[in-house]
Amino acid sequence: MIGGRFSIAGLVGAVVLASIVVGTLLAPWLAPYDPLAMDYQSQFLPPSLTHPFGTDLFGRDVFSRVLFGARTSLSVGVLAALLAALPGLVVGLMSGYYGGWLDHVVMRTTDLVLSFPSLILALGIVAILRPGLVNVTLAVGLAGIPAYVRLVRSSVLTVKQELYIEAAHAIGCRDPRIVLRHVFPNIAASVLVLATMDIAWAILRATSLSFLGLGAQPPTPEWGTMIDEGREFLRLAPWVSLAPSSVMMLAVLSLNLVGDALRDALDPRTGSE
Amino acid sequence: MLSFTLRRLLSTLVVLWAVVTLTFFAIRLLPGDPATVLVSQAGGSAQDIAAVRQQLGLNDPLAVQYVRFLGGLIQGNLGVSLVSRRPVADAIVEQLPHTLALATSATFLALLAGIPVGIVAATHRGSWIDQLCIALSVLGFSMPILMSGLLLMLLFSLLLGWLPATGQGSWRHLVMPALCLSLASSATIARLVRTQMLEVLPQGYITVARAKGVVERVILWRHALRNALIPVITVIGLQFGSLLGGTVVTESLFSRRGLGRLVVDAIFWNDYPLIQGVVILGAAIYIAVNFLVDVSYGLLDPRIRRG
């Protein structure tokens, strides 16, 4: 299905993404130092062969911290996207398929939730749950649900009109079977595209909240807190905050490129030209 | 047109009420009793807590508290901050101009950059210029504020010394925060203008204008852009929401005062009236902007107000 139609940009994105994921998985073996090990003999060393991204205020190796930080930030991003996608998928399927009062209630509710700017909504949820990395993941995930509900519902409404759904009804398929076997496979592609881009969003959101001090707490290696720690020393040691923010940008960029390419490959109608 | 506006106004007010209600009840889920928070900071006893509960009206049924809150809200009373003991409305009014200045200047920058880039890309469709514009918009869209902000600071403050890195006061303090906040929106607008222009340019009325001998520049700006801009206006309304959210991070990065700092501190202190006030205000601004967008949409496109 995808073969041959993946653009160059999409391929580049996939390669960058794959290397970040591999780096994340192999962090304990790839990292040259313990991300928490302090060494006051080597404060703020510039990037070199022994310390590829230099060292920070406490003499910790920034490269190792970025690698371990990727573990935190990527898993938070993926978890938050799942937390948004799964409920969003179920509610969207039901709402689109059954319609009626259920659909009405669901749509009014998503309207209501979407009238909060999404980062402010996430901040509000963090305020209620209290700060912390787990709660930031929950907040970013919850704030992301309405987007999936909307997308799934509108795709279901389109698919519902198709002849094969009518045929399935005619041969006596029951609703759960129709939804799972006939409707879901036809909307899975667009959900996958949204989820890919949503991971990028979730990473941005979660690192932002951690940067504000509401998520991961020092000394945990996490991109947002690392950027915050390095911010004061931008003149003296720009690598401390630039290293994590550059890798974060690469992760977000590659996810967006892969998402774009997936959309073009899976759905020729809505390609960006 | 009037009835269209009135209908939109009515439904906007309903949404506003729903937002206030949801926020009010959700905030009551906050762990910790505000009276306890207040008194324990001042080092009071259990009796003090009971007295403060009485004073804050926390012993009343939730429904009574809710009605009282709504009544206060209509008069612009958002309660009293648990930490500073000042009216929440005062604290917000003090910080709001900083945040609004940042969000609106970012909106203008986004339009200023996004529209020309979109037009240039559309008129050079398929060429390297188009490719470059698309690449720039993907980059701008994926650039975290935390990255662009740091790069701008390094370049313009630390290397060139042109602009102050942090703080506020003059327009020079606003340039970098507004610029990095606007990047993602510029990219979104550029992309949208491009696809809209590509849709409009092959239309009959453009061909007619060309046949009449209208100058190409006039065709682009007067005939094509005006029609291409209608969906852009909707997106500006939607983008304003992410810009408002983005101000929180931007303010913190550039050490600027504003609603962002206010709400983050409030979360740390468990200052629930203040959190509630900022969240409601954030949603209210977003809703108001989208109401204005809807109404202007009706003004620009006669088909909509009859719909």
PDB file of N, CA, C and O in Angstrom, chain B residues 3 43 53 93-94 111 113 146 151 155 167 197 222 227 229 234 256 280 288 299 302:
ATOM      1  N   SER B   3     -29.406  39.290  12.493  1.00  0.00           N
ATOM      2  CA  SER B   3     -29.920  38.092  13.150  1.00  0.00           C
ATOM      3  C   SER B   3     -28.840  37.008  13.189  1.00  0.00           C
ATOM      4  O   SER B   3     -28.742  36.251  14.150  1.00  0.00           O
ATOM      5  N   GLY B  43      -0.123  29.802  59.723  1.00  0.00           N
ATOM      6  CA  GLY B  43       0.187  29.118  60.971  1.00  0.00           C
ATOM      7  C   GLY B  43      -0.940  29.165  61.980  1.00  0.00           C
ATOM      8  O   GLY B  43      -0.710  29.399  63.169  1.00  0.00           O
ATOM      9  N   ARG B  53     -13.300  28.766  56.777  1.00  0.00           N
ATOM     10  CA  ARG B  53     -14.265  28.033  55.930  1.00  0.00           C
ATOM     11  C   ARG B  53     -15.587  28.772  55.895  1.00  0.00           C
ATOM     12  O   ARG B  53     -16.207  28.930  54.847  1.00  0.00           O
ATOM     13  N   VAL B  93      -5.965  41.555  35.656  1.00  0.00           N
ATOM     14  CA  VAL B  93      -5.967  42.809  34.883  1.00  0.00           C
ATOM     15  C   VAL B  93      -4.549  43.376  34.788  1.00  0.00           C
ATOM     16  O   VAL B  93      -4.149  43.941  33.776  1.00  0.00           O
ATOM     17  N   GLU B  94      -3.779  43.171  35.854  1.00  0.00           N
ATOM     18  CA  GLU B  94      -2.408  43.663  35.861  1.00  0.00           C
ATOM     19  C   GLU B  94      -1.541  42.949  34.824  1.00  0.00           C
ATOM     20  O   GLU B  94      -0.692  43.547  34.174  1.00  0.00           O
ATOM     21  N   LEU B 111       0.758  36.603  10.171  1.00  0.00           N
ATOM     22  CA  LEU B 111       0.091  37.001   8.927  1.00  0.00           C
ATOM     23  C   LEU B 111       1.093  37.656   7.978  1.00  0.00           C
ATOM     24  O   LEU B 111       1.107  37.386   6.777  1.00  0.00           O
ATOM     25  N   ALA B 113       4.218  37.203   7.684  1.00  0.00           N
ATOM     26  CA  ALA B 113       5.138  36.251   7.050  1.00  0.00           C
ATOM     27  C   ALA B 113       4.362  35.208   6.253  1.00  0.00           C
ATOM     28  O   ALA B 113       4.747  34.863   5.138  1.00  0.00           O
ATOM     29  N   LEU B 146      10.855  26.392  22.485  1.00  0.00           N
ATOM     30  CA  LEU B 146      12.033  26.244  23.331  1.00  0.00           C
ATOM     31  C   LEU B 146      13.314  26.192  22.503  1.00  0.00           C
ATOM     32  O   LEU B 146      14.397  26.415  23.009  1.00  0.00           O
ATOM     33  N   LEU B 151      17.667  29.966  20.117  1.00  0.00           N
ATOM     34  CA  LEU B 151      18.506  30.374  18.977  1.00  0.00           C
ATOM     35  C   LEU B 151      18.457  31.886  18.782  1.00  0.00           C
ATOM     36  O   LEU B 151      19.495  32.528  18.563  1.00  0.00           O
ATOM     37  N   LEU B 155      21.611  34.470  19.056  1.00  0.00           N
ATOM     38  CA  LEU B 155      22.032  35.270  17.913  1.00  0.00           C
ATOM     39  C   LEU B 155      21.899  36.764  18.201  1.00  0.00           C
ATOM     40  O   LEU B 155      22.876  37.511  18.105  1.00  0.00           O
ATOM     41  N   GLY B 167      13.148  39.959  30.006  1.00  0.00           N
ATOM     42  CA  GLY B 167      12.481  41.095  30.631  1.00  0.00           C
ATOM     43  C   GLY B 167      11.511  41.779  29.696  1.00  0.00           C
ATOM     44  O   GLY B 167      11.168  41.252  28.637  1.00  0.00           O
ATOM     45  N   MET B 197      -4.839  29.530  -2.641  1.00  0.00           N
ATOM     46  CA  MET B 197      -4.511  30.248  -3.875  1.00  0.00           C
ATOM     47  C   MET B 197      -4.517  29.284  -5.061  1.00  0.00           C
ATOM     48  O   MET B 197      -4.988  29.615  -6.135  1.00  0.00           O
ATOM     49  N   ARG B 222      -5.999  41.512  -5.410  1.00  0.00           N
ATOM     50  CA  ARG B 222      -7.398  41.915  -5.311  1.00  0.00           C
ATOM     51  C   ARG B 222      -8.355  40.764  -5.578  1.00  0.00           C
ATOM     52  O   ARG B 222      -9.277  40.512  -4.816  1.00  0.00           O
ATOM     53  N   ASN B 227     -10.423  36.090  -2.102  1.00  0.00           N
ATOM     54  CA  ASN B 227     -11.215  34.862  -2.016  1.00  0.00           C
ATOM     55  C   ASN B 227     -10.482  33.764  -1.265  1.00  0.00           C
ATOM     56  O   ASN B 227     -11.096  32.923  -0.620  1.00  0.00           O
ATOM     57  N   LEU B 229      -8.531  34.234   1.221  1.00  0.00           N
ATOM     58  CA  LEU B 229      -8.309  34.575   2.632  1.00  0.00           C
ATOM     59  C   LEU B 229      -9.422  34.129   3.574  1.00  0.00           C
ATOM     60  O   LEU B 229      -9.207  34.048   4.768  1.00  0.00           O
ATOM     61  N   THR B 234     -10.660  32.000   9.504  1.00  0.00           N
ATOM     62  CA  THR B 234     -11.069  30.993  10.496  1.00  0.00           C
ATOM     63  C   THR B 234      -9.862  30.433  11.217  1.00  0.00           C
ATOM     64  O   THR B 234      -9.870  30.252  12.440  1.00  0.00           O
ATOM     65  N   ARG B 256       9.384  36.940  31.063  1.00  0.00           N
ATOM     66  CA  ARG B 256       8.454  38.066  30.961  1.00  0.00           C
ATOM     67  C   ARG B 256       7.326  37.895  31.962  1.00  0.00           C
ATOM     68  O   ARG B 256       6.939  36.781  32.274  1.00  0.00           O
ATOM     69  N   ILE B 280     -10.531  30.360  33.073  1.00  0.00           N
ATOM     70  CA  ILE B 280     -11.772  30.901  32.510  1.00  0.00           C
ATOM     71  C   ILE B 280     -11.457  32.043  31.547  1.00  0.00           C
ATOM     72  O   ILE B 280     -12.003  32.118  30.444  1.00  0.00           O
ATOM     73  N   ALA B 288     -14.168  34.533  22.510  1.00  0.00           N
ATOM     74  CA  ALA B 288     -14.507  35.851  21.976  1.00  0.00           C
ATOM     75  C   ALA B 288     -13.845  36.059  20.604  1.00  0.00           C
ATOM     76  O   ALA B 288     -14.489  36.544  19.670  1.00  0.00           O
ATOM     77  N   LEU B 299     -19.481  38.856   7.299  1.00  0.00           N
ATOM     78  CA  LEU B 299     -19.346  40.124   6.590  1.00  0.00           C
ATOM     79  C   LEU B 299     -18.644  39.948   5.250  1.00  0.00           C
ATOM     80  O   LEU B 299     -18.965  40.590   4.268  1.00  0.00           O
ATOM     81  N   PRO B 302     -21.082  36.811   1.760  1.00  0.00           N
ATOM     82  CA  PRO B 302     -22.529  36.963   1.894  1.00  0.00           C
ATOM     83  C   PRO B 302     -23.263  35.618   1.943  1.00  0.00           C
ATOM     84  O   PRO B 302     -24.344  35.529   2.503  1.00  0.00           O
TER      85      PRO B 302
END
